[in-house]
mmCIF file of C-alpha atoms in Angstrom:
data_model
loop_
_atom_site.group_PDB
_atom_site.id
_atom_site.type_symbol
_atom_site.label_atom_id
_atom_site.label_comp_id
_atom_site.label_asym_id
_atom_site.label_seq_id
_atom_site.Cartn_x
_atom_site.Cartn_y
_atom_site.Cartn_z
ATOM 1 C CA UNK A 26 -19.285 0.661 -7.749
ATOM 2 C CA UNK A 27 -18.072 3.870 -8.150
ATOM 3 C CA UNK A 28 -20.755 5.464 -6.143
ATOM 4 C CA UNK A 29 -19.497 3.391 -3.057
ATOM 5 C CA UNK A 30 -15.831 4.173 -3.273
ATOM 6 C CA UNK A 31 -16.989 7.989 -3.360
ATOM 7 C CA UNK A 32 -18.886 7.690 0.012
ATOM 8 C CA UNK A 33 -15.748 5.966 1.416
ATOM 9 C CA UNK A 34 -13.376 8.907 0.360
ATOM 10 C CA UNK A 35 -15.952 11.761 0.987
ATOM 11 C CA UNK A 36 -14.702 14.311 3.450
ATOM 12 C CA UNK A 37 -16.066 14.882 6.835
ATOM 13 C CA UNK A 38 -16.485 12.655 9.530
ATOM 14 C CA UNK A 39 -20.256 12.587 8.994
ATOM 15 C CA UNK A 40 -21.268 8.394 8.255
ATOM 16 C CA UNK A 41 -17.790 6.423 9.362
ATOM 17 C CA UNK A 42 -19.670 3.909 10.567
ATOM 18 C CA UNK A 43 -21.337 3.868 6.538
ATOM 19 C CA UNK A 44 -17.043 4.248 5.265
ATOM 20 C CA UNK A 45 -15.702 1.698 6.926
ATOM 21 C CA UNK A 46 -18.440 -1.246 6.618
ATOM 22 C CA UNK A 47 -18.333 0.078 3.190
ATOM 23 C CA UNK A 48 -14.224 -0.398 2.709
ATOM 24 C CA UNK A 49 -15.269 -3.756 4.772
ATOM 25 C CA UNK A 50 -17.475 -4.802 1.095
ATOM 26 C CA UNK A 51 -14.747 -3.880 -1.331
ATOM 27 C CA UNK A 52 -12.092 -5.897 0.844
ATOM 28 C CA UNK A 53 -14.152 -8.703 0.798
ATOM 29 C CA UNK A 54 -14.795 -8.262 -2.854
ATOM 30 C CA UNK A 55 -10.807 -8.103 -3.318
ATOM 31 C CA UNK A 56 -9.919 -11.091 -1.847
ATOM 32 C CA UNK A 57 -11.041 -13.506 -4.548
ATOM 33 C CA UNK A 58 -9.832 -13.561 -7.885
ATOM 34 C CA UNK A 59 -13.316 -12.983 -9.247
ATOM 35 C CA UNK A 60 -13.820 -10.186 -7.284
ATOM 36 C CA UNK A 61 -10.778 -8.772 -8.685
ATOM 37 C CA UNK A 62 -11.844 -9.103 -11.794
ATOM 38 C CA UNK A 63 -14.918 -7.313 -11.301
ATOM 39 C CA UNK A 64 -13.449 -4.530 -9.661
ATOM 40 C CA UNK A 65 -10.928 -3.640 -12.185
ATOM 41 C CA UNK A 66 -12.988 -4.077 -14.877
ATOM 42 C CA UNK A 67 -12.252 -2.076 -17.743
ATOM 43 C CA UNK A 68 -11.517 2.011 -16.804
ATOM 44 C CA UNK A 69 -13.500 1.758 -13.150
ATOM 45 C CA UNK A 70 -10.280 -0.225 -11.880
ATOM 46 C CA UNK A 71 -8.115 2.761 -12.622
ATOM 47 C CA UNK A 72 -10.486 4.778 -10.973
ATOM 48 C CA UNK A 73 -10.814 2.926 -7.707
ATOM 49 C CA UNK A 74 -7.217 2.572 -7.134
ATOM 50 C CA UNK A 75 -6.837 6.434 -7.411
ATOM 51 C CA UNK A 76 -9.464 7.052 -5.381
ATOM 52 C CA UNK A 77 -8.612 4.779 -2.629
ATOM 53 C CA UNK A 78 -4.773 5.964 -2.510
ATOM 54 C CA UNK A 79 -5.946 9.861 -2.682
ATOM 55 C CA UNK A 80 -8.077 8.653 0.072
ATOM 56 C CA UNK A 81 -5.055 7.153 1.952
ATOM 57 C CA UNK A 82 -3.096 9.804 1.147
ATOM 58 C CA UNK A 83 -4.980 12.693 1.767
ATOM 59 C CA UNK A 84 -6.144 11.186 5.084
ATOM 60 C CA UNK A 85 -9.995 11.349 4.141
ATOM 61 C CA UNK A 86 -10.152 7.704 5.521
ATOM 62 C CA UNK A 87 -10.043 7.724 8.945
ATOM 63 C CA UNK A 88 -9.233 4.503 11.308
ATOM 64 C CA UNK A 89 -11.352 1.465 9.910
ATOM 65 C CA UNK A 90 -12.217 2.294 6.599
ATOM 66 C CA UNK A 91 -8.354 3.416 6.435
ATOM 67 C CA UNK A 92 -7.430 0.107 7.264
ATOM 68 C CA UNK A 93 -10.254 -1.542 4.576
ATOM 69 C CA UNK A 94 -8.791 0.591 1.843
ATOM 70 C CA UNK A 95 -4.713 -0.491 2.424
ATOM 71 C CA UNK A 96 -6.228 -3.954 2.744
ATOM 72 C CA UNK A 97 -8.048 -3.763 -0.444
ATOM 73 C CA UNK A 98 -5.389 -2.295 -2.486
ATOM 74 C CA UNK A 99 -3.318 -4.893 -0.875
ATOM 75 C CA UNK A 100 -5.429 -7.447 -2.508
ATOM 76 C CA UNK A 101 -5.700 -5.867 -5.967
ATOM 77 C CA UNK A 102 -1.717 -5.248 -5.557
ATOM 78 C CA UNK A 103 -1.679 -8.885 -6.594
ATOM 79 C CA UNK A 104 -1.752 -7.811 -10.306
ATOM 80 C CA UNK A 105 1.070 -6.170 -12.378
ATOM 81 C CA UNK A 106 -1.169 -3.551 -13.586
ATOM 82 C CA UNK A 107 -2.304 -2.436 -10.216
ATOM 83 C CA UNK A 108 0.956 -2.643 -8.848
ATOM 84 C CA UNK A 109 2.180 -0.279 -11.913
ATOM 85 C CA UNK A 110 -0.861 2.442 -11.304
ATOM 86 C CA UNK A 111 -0.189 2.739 -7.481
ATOM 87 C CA UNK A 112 3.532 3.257 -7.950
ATOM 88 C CA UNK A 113 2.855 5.819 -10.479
ATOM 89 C CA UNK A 114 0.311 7.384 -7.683
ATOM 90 C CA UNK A 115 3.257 7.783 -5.348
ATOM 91 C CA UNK A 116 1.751 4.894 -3.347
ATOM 92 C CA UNK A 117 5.769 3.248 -2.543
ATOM 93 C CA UNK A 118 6.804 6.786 -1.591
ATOM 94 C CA UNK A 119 3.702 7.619 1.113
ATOM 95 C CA UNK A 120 3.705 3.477 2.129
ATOM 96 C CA UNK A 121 7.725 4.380 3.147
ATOM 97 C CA UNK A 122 6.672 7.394 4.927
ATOM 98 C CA UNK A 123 3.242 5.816 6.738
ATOM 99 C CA UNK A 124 4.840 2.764 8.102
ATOM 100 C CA UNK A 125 7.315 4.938 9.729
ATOM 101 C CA UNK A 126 4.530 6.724 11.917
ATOM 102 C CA UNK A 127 2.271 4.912 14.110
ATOM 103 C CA UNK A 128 0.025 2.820 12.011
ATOM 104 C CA UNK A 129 -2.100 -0.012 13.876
ATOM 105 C CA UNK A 130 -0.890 -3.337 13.835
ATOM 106 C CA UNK A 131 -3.545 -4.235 10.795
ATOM 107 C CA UNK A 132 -2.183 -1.986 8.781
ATOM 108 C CA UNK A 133 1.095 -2.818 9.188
ATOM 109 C CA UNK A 134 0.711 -5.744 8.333
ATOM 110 C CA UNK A 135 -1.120 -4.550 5.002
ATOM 111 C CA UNK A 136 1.090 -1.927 4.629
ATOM 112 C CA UNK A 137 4.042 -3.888 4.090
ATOM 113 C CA UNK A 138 2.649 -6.619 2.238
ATOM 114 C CA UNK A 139 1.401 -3.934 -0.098
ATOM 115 C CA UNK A 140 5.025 -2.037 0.060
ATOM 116 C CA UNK A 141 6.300 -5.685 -0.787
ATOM 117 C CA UNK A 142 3.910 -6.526 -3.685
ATOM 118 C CA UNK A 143 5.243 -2.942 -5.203
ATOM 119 C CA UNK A 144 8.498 -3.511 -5.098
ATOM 120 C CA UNK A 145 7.976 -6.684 -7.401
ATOM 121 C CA UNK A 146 7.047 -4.390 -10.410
ATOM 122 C CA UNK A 147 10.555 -2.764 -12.475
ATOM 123 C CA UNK A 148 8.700 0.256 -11.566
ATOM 124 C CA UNK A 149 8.158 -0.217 -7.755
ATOM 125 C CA UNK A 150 12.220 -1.137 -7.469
ATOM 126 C CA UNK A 151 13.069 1.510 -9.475
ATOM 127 C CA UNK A 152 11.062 3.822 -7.127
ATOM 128 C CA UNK A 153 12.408 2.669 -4.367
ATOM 129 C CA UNK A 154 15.678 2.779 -5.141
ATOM 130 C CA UNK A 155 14.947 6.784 -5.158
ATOM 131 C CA UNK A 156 13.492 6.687 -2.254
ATOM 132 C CA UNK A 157 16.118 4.408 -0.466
ATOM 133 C CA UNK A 158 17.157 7.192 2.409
ATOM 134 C CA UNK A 159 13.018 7.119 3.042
ATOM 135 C CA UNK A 160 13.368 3.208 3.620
ATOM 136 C CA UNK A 161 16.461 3.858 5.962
ATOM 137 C CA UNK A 162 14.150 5.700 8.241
ATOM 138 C CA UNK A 163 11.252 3.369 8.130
ATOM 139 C CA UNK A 164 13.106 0.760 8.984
ATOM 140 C CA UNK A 165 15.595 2.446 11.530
ATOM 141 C CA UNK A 166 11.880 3.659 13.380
ATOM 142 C CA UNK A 167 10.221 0.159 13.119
ATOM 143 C CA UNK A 168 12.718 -1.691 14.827
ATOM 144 C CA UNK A 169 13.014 0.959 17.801
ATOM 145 C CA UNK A 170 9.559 0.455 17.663
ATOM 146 C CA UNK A 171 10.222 -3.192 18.063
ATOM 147 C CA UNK A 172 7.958 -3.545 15.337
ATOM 148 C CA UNK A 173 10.291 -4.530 12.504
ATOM 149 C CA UNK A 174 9.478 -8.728 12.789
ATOM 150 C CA UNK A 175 6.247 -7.947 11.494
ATOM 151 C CA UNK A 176 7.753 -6.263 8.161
ATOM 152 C CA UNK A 177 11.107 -7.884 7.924
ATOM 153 C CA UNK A 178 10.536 -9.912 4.831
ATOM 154 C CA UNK A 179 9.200 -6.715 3.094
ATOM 155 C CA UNK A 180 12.169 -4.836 3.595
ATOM 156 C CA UNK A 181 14.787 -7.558 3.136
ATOM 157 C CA UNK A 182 13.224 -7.772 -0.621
ATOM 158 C CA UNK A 183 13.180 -4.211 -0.640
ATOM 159 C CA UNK A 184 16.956 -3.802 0.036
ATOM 160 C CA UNK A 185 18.278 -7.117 -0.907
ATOM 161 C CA UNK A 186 19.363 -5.819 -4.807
ATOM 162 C CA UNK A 187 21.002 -2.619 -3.173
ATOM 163 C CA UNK A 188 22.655 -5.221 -0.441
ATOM 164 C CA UNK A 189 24.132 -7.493 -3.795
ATOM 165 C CA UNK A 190 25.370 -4.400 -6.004
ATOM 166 C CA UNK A 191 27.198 -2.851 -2.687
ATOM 167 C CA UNK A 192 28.368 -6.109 -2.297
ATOM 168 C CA UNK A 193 29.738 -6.554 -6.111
ATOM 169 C CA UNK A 194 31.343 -2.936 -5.520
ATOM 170 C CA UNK A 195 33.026 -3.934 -2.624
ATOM 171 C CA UNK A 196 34.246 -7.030 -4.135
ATOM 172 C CA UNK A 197 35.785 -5.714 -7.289
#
């Protein structure tokens, strides 16, 4: 398995077509609970989910197989242990940033049920709690964008404790 998440996150533009039917196979794979099982089998899980967000992150993965890999770690998101890994990767910080920019309406729609899922872990609200001024500008650009519907139950979770303790502060 490992061998097909390197092709997907190997550099150069040489075999996209081969990336992103490739990314296609391991979000397939994702979306069923057995699948997800077999993917984060023992250490190889660790080792796809860093290589898929370095992917992301570096910006190896280009267009489709982009899209496959947020939509994969989407799906594996599901668990507490992935969600733990990927905020430890930095993966709440760079989601913040990406859905700010121009992503395609697919990965939008990944991107913030991923940002969503991470935010469920202590970890993930901890993290965004430090990255709260980040969040501001993600969602101040969405909805000039007129794309905020798409993501507003994401970031109402996301900023619904900060909402309550300003609230309690006001209060007393």
């Amino acid at each position: 398995m490992q061998s097909v998440v390197n092709v997907i996150a190997s550099q150069g533009d040489a075999g996209n077509e081969a990336k992103e039917e490739l990314g296609r196979l391991l979000n397939s794979i994702a979306s069923f609970s057995d699948g997800r099982n077999y993917l984060l089998v023992n250490n190889q899980g660790k080792q796809l989910i860093a290589t898929l967000a370095a992917g992301l992150k570096t910006k190896k993965l280009h267009h489709s197989a982009g899209e496959q890999a947020l939509a994969t770690l989407q799906k594996l998101s599901i668990r507490s242990s992935v969600q733990k890994e990927l905020v430890q990767l930095g993966m709440l910080e760079w989601l913040s940033i990406y859905l700010g920019g121009k992503p395609s309406p697919a990965a939008l729609d990944y991107g913030c049920a991923l940002l969503l899922n991470l935010c469920l872990h202590p970890f993930g609200r901890s993290a965004a709690s430090r990255a709260a001024t980040i969040f501001m500008a993600t969602i101040a650009t969405l909805m000039a964008d007129l794309k905020l519907p798409r993501c507003l139950t994401s970031f109402y979770a996301i900023t619904e404790p900060h909402r309550s303790k300003s609230k309690y502060k006001f209060v007393h």
